[in-house]
XYZ file of C-alpha atoms in Angstrom:
428
model
C 0.000 0.000 0.000
C 1.469 3.339 -1.102
C 0.411 6.868 -0.242
C 0.081 9.113 -3.294
C 2.649 11.602 -1.967
C 5.150 8.729 -1.634
C 4.851 7.974 -5.345
C 4.413 11.357 -7.045
C 5.271 14.944 -6.164
C 8.179 17.094 -5.004
C 9.404 16.086 -1.560
C 12.428 16.174 0.714
C 12.049 12.403 0.862
C 12.883 10.205 -2.111
C 9.700 9.427 -4.068
C 9.185 5.925 -5.468
C 9.204 7.145 -9.069
C 12.824 8.294 -9.186
C 14.231 7.103 -12.506
C 17.864 6.828 -13.495
C 19.047 8.537 -16.667
C 22.352 7.189 -18.053
C 23.654 10.610 -19.129
C 23.056 11.968 -15.623
C 23.198 9.149 -13.067
C 26.035 7.233 -14.736
C 28.084 10.421 -14.999
C 27.518 11.130 -11.308
C 28.586 7.615 -10.287
C 31.637 7.943 -12.534
C 32.548 11.184 -10.792
C 32.263 9.508 -7.391
C 34.542 6.691 -8.504
C 37.151 9.055 -9.936
C 36.997 11.222 -6.809
C 36.700 14.378 -8.902
C 34.768 17.409 -7.772
C 31.208 17.269 -9.118
C 29.093 20.273 -10.098
C 25.374 19.571 -10.495
C 23.439 22.409 -12.085
C 20.087 23.229 -13.636
C 16.836 25.018 -12.895
C 15.082 24.589 -9.567
C 13.098 21.398 -8.879
C 14.852 19.470 -11.625
C 16.345 16.704 -9.492
C 19.739 17.951 -8.248
C 19.263 16.992 -4.603
C 17.425 13.790 -5.559
C 20.434 12.723 -7.630
C 22.768 12.893 -4.641
C 20.218 11.220 -2.347
C 19.818 8.353 -4.787
C 23.491 7.426 -4.919
C 24.797 8.472 -1.507
C 23.766 7.434 1.983
C 23.856 9.955 4.828
C 26.922 8.284 6.293
C 28.782 8.980 3.037
C 28.749 12.779 3.218
C 28.415 15.925 5.244
C 26.306 18.746 3.874
C 26.633 22.510 4.163
C 23.832 24.832 3.054
C 24.647 28.249 1.646
C 22.635 31.377 2.344
C 23.047 34.941 1.058
C 24.907 35.809 4.273
C 27.261 32.812 4.138
C 31.002 33.298 3.794
C 33.627 30.718 2.974
C 34.640 30.800 6.628
C 31.043 29.940 7.571
C 31.133 26.911 5.294
C 34.428 25.690 6.723
C 33.213 26.269 10.287
C 30.162 24.163 9.514
C 32.337 21.326 8.251
C 34.416 21.406 11.433
C 31.346 21.447 13.688
C 29.801 18.471 11.918
C 32.981 16.500 12.525
C 32.692 17.094 16.285
C 36.069 18.791 16.391
C 36.245 20.951 19.485
C 37.526 24.519 19.128
C 39.342 25.343 22.368
C 40.186 28.970 21.708
C 40.236 31.302 18.743
C 41.389 34.753 17.742
C 40.886 36.958 14.706
C 43.740 37.177 12.230
C 44.377 38.844 8.882
C 45.643 36.715 6.006
C 46.994 37.958 2.676
C 45.328 36.065 -0.186
C 45.960 37.047 -3.809
C 47.397 40.375 -2.764
C 44.358 41.218 -0.633
C 44.006 41.170 3.130
C 41.278 38.766 4.243
C 39.885 38.407 7.748
C 40.013 34.958 9.299
C 40.064 33.111 12.582
C 43.019 31.250 14.017
C 41.973 28.547 16.447
C 43.285 25.752 18.601
C 41.218 22.665 17.896
C 40.995 19.431 19.836
C 41.098 16.484 17.444
C 39.896 13.041 18.512
C 41.553 9.918 17.132
C 41.874 6.293 18.090
C 45.293 5.030 19.023
C 47.480 3.842 21.799
C 49.411 5.995 24.214
C 49.427 9.710 24.761
C 49.159 12.110 21.859
C 51.183 15.245 22.286
C 51.122 18.321 20.121
C 52.235 21.633 21.630
C 52.522 19.813 24.932
C 48.781 19.296 25.355
C 47.064 15.922 25.241
C 44.607 13.722 27.051
C 43.637 10.085 26.723
C 40.619 7.996 27.609
C 42.286 4.711 28.533
C 39.051 2.712 28.274
C 38.546 3.027 24.525
C 41.973 4.362 23.589
C 40.422 7.586 22.279
C 43.146 10.214 22.271
C 43.143 13.921 21.578
C 45.683 16.320 20.198
C 45.563 20.088 19.952
C 46.690 21.886 16.808
C 46.643 25.428 15.468
C 44.185 25.881 12.657
C 43.233 28.861 10.477
C 39.507 28.645 9.798
C 39.923 30.684 6.632
C 42.524 28.591 4.798
C 41.586 25.627 2.642
C 45.025 24.121 3.167
C 44.632 24.141 6.962
C 41.224 22.516 6.650
C 42.611 19.945 4.214
C 45.451 19.039 6.564
C 42.996 18.761 9.435
C 40.748 16.417 7.434
C 43.750 14.321 6.502
C 44.762 13.969 10.164
C 41.335 12.604 11.128
C 41.308 10.351 8.027
C 38.213 12.016 6.641
C 36.767 9.897 3.813
C 33.353 11.426 3.154
C 32.059 13.697 0.409
C 31.264 17.353 1.131
C 28.001 18.509 -0.441
C 27.549 22.262 -0.907
C 23.847 23.022 -1.378
C 22.546 26.279 -2.899
C 25.938 27.454 -4.103
C 24.160 30.172 -6.127
C 23.225 31.983 -2.902
C 26.849 32.883 -2.210
C 28.052 36.278 -3.328
C 30.170 36.210 -6.464
C 33.298 36.941 -4.397
C 32.632 33.918 -2.187
C 31.874 31.753 -5.215
C 35.265 32.717 -6.635
C 36.996 31.961 -3.323
C 35.494 28.477 -3.138
C 36.387 27.815 -6.784
C 40.006 28.708 -5.978
C 39.991 26.547 -2.844
C 38.615 23.539 -4.718
C 41.983 23.276 -6.456
C 43.624 22.859 -3.036
C 41.063 20.321 -1.844
C 41.651 18.325 -5.004
C 45.355 18.016 -4.119
C 44.310 16.466 -0.794
C 41.770 14.120 -2.457
C 38.860 15.799 -0.678
C 35.830 15.650 -2.927
C 33.199 18.388 -3.100
C 29.781 18.075 -4.707
C 28.437 21.529 -5.574
C 24.733 22.080 -6.321
C 23.516 25.295 -7.898
C 20.738 26.856 -9.921
C 22.051 28.060 -13.269
C 21.987 26.761 -16.827
C 25.312 27.510 -18.492
C 28.420 25.347 -18.470
C 31.706 26.153 -16.768
C 30.363 28.424 -14.017
C 33.153 27.453 -11.593
C 35.788 27.170 -14.313
C 35.101 30.816 -15.199
C 36.229 31.627 -11.664
C 39.253 29.312 -11.681
C 40.712 27.891 -14.884
C 42.791 25.417 -12.853
C 39.611 23.376 -12.329
C 39.632 22.200 -15.942
C 39.933 18.375 -15.845
C 39.550 18.468 -12.060
C 35.759 18.445 -11.946
C 32.807 16.837 -13.674
C 29.828 18.988 -14.609
C 26.394 17.380 -14.641
C 23.402 19.277 -16.053
C 20.174 17.722 -14.759
C 18.273 19.066 -17.761
C 16.665 18.426 -20.176
C 13.971 15.976 -19.169
C 12.892 14.232 -22.354
C 9.439 12.817 -23.007
C 10.675 9.244 -22.528
C 11.978 10.152 -19.070
C 8.588 11.506 -18.016
C 6.911 8.448 -19.470
C 9.211 6.236 -17.401
C 8.076 8.099 -14.270
C 4.378 7.382 -14.857
C 5.128 3.803 -15.900
C 6.892 3.369 -12.566
C 4.135 5.010 -10.556
C 0.950 3.681 -12.152
C 1.115 0.111 -10.776
C 2.077 1.393 -7.314
C -1.164 3.384 -7.030
C -3.229 1.294 -9.479
C -3.963 4.312 -11.672
C -3.683 4.927 -15.406
C -2.471 8.070 -17.191
C -2.679 6.499 -20.646
C -5.458 8.822 -21.844
C -3.880 12.044 -20.568
C -0.117 11.531 -20.719
C 0.491 13.810 -23.717
C -1.504 16.589 -22.053
C 0.619 16.226 -18.917
C 3.848 16.480 -20.912
C 2.677 19.546 -22.855
C 1.640 21.258 -19.624
C 4.803 20.761 -17.557
C 7.246 22.408 -20.036
C 10.038 19.882 -19.418
C 10.016 20.519 -15.666
C 10.100 17.236 -13.806
C 9.065 19.034 -10.614
C 5.924 20.450 -12.222
C 5.258 17.072 -13.874
C 5.505 15.238 -10.561
C 3.214 17.743 -8.840
C 0.621 17.515 -11.616
C 0.659 13.723 -11.392
C 0.096 13.918 -7.640
C -2.674 16.520 -7.796
C -4.378 14.652 -10.663
C -4.519 11.544 -8.505
C -5.978 13.537 -5.632
C -8.549 15.041 -7.994
C -9.537 11.501 -8.998
C -9.952 10.557 -5.348
C -6.737 8.527 -5.156
C -4.896 9.232 -1.894
C -3.345 5.781 -1.682
C -3.181 2.591 -3.728
C -6.635 2.081 -5.262
C -8.453 -1.236 -5.032
C -9.486 -1.016 -8.686
C -7.720 0.754 -11.538
C -8.570 4.465 -11.690
C -8.254 6.218 -15.065
C -7.061 9.803 -14.719
C -9.185 12.135 -16.871
C -8.621 15.449 -18.615
C -10.889 17.006 -15.985
C -8.578 15.672 -13.265
C -5.598 17.191 -15.076
C -7.345 20.558 -15.370
C -8.136 20.533 -11.652
C -4.461 19.825 -10.971
C -3.415 22.691 -13.268
C -5.746 25.099 -11.470
C -4.404 24.055 -8.062
C -0.740 24.410 -9.066
C -1.369 27.691 -10.878
C -2.878 29.064 -7.679
C 0.099 27.791 -5.654
C 2.720 29.168 -8.027
C 0.917 32.448 -8.760
C 0.852 33.642 -5.167
C 4.605 33.137 -4.855
C 5.580 34.508 -8.251
C 3.464 37.643 -7.945
C 5.137 38.436 -4.615
C 8.546 37.780 -6.181
C 7.809 40.037 -9.161
C 6.654 42.818 -6.838
C 9.927 42.538 -4.925
C 11.952 42.296 -8.146
C 10.731 45.604 -9.591
C 10.950 47.541 -6.320
C 13.588 50.235 -6.526
C 14.076 53.268 -4.327
C 15.320 56.598 -5.556
C 18.605 57.782 -4.087
C 17.192 61.268 -3.635
C 13.755 62.895 -3.672
C 14.618 64.738 -6.905
C 15.685 61.635 -8.825
C 13.535 59.307 -10.928
C 15.552 56.095 -11.408
C 15.692 54.204 -14.689
C 13.634 51.385 -13.166
C 15.239 48.794 -15.451
C 13.771 45.820 -13.492
C 10.232 47.169 -13.963
C 10.680 47.640 -17.710
C 12.338 44.242 -17.984
C 9.232 42.557 -16.540
C 6.952 44.549 -18.866
C 9.106 43.464 -21.805
C 9.163 39.850 -20.653
C 5.374 39.656 -20.384
C 5.002 40.971 -23.937
C 7.319 38.359 -25.438
C 6.201 35.208 -27.216
C 6.426 32.172 -24.967
C 8.765 30.339 -27.355
C 11.198 33.283 -27.367
C 11.221 33.289 -23.574
C 12.029 29.575 -23.389
C 14.936 30.086 -25.826
C 16.373 32.889 -23.692
C 16.098 36.646 -24.195
C 19.161 38.200 -25.823
C 20.724 41.201 -24.118
C 20.574 43.353 -27.259
C 16.902 42.541 -27.828
C 16.011 43.301 -24.203
C 17.712 46.686 -24.346
C 16.070 47.657 -27.653
C 12.582 46.706 -26.450
C 13.027 48.445 -23.107
C 14.032 51.655 -24.883
C 10.831 51.574 -26.939
C 8.647 51.822 -23.800
C 11.019 53.620 -21.421
C 10.273 57.050 -19.935
C 13.905 58.111 -20.512
C 14.793 56.035 -23.545
C 17.941 57.987 -24.428
C 19.348 57.398 -20.933
C 19.200 53.590 -21.160
C 22.833 52.906 -21.936
C 24.578 49.569 -22.551
C 26.404 50.038 -19.237
C 23.071 50.296 -17.396
C 21.898 47.066 -18.970
C 25.254 45.448 -18.243
C 25.050 46.271 -14.545
C 21.432 45.088 -14.349
C 22.238 41.753 -15.985
C 25.498 41.086 -14.135
C 23.801 41.624 -10.775
C 20.607 39.826 -11.774
C 20.936 36.867 -9.404
C 22.539 38.740 -6.505
C 19.752 41.337 -6.509
C 17.107 38.610 -6.419
C 18.887 36.957 -3.506
C 19.035 40.284 -1.649
C 15.281 40.616 -2.106
C 14.666 37.104 -0.744
C 13.496 35.736 -4.094
C 14.213 32.081 -3.425
C 14.938 30.310 -5.646
C 15.938 33.040 -8.114
C 13.744 33.273 -11.202
C 16.175 34.760 -13.730
C 19.842 34.277 -14.530
C 22.144 35.897 -17.085
C 24.150 33.506 -19.249
C 27.346 35.336 -20.183
C 28.241 32.721 -22.802
C 25.098 33.323 -24.867
C 24.435 36.915 -23.693
C 20.891 35.987 -22.786
C 18.542 35.958 -19.798
C 17.208 32.536 -18.890
C 14.524 31.441 -16.465
C 15.972 29.179 -13.775
C 12.847 28.575 -11.702
C 11.182 25.707 -13.546
C 7.737 26.579 -12.144
C 7.859 30.050 -13.723
C 7.331 28.678 -17.247
C 4.160 26.951 -16.062
C 3.054 30.185 -14.405
C 3.729 32.296 -17.505
C 1.949 29.916 -19.841
C -1.186 29.555 -17.727
C -1.608 32.957 -16.077
C -3.508 35.974 -17.404
C -0.542 38.208 -18.199
C -2.461 41.484 -18.319
C -4.048 40.719 -14.977
C -0.654 39.861 -13.437
C 0.841 43.131 -14.707
C -1.882 44.966 -12.813
C -0.481 43.483 -9.609
C 2.978 44.876 -10.351
C 3.222 48.340 -8.764
C 4.096 51.184 -11.123
C 7.211 52.930 -9.776
C 6.823 56.403 -8.323
C 7.197 59.195 -10.825
C 6.040 57.232 -13.888
């Protein structure tokens, strides 16, 4: 007997319809075997976390979660805490890195290890004779990757380190971690980095030394046969059939496995299936439409709030009317054809179309657009838009949507009605 939410849907727990894709799962397993750093990227709700959960047990890794306020030192502190390494005392220090002075923390840490006899470093040691658990105290700079690597080597650390939500770090901290990954690689310490973006070589752009030292795994695209495999896996578990509505489901989800899973779940609920049915239940078009309405309501409330936050911009002085580029970007986006949006909006096209409707068209310079696009993700993070909706792909000079639910929202919402929710900036 299965519960519907155990079979279909987006969940922190592994659902029963996880399917393996050779070009994704096999590449991940290969990366684990080669002990190379692994970067898993793609839009939100596309299976990044599920991929790691499928192939790694909790005992195999420690996980650190990034937030907009996280620094590299925060990440390293988290690793140390999870290893139950006791920090005896600490003091602030300044370290020169790449010609710049960086703040850090120098600490004495108490390291447990199993062995016989007294351990003695700097003249300090203690031993539990019963289980031969000894301790030694060493100096450790919480800022330096090399110090952390040496510490992990001393305790014979053999787990993976998963960095979740890498995209939340500031660009400076992303660059610092990319540089440090080269050091960790020398010590055979493997990182698995998860982030929401869609272009290749994000970390390699920050540190060219990572070429051949990491494996990149895009979790997209989800092809039709992959989605079909999901329903084929789930139908016998719940005793339901999607055979009459499968194509409609695929057309509606826009290649988002998260949206697809949620629509499957809500369609079952609409058909009265909350657990394995006694007799086969055939999911109808009406059930699908009910599911679409429910998910559109769920996604709309969030996305409207995010769009309101995205366009908000305060003038630096009472006499100034800002350019309000974010506001005009949203107006331009909502007037684009859906197919053009899915292909990515080119920087040049965005600027030209913004100038057509802008209140100060002559003042919209390439440098203004450049700043807006280069800070696109960081500004969303600052405004608590989580996950971010838009990203700028430098390689193709285009804006791409990285929240997979936003396509569903755009396709199904009443655009003119949504624009009415977006506040018109003061002075326009």
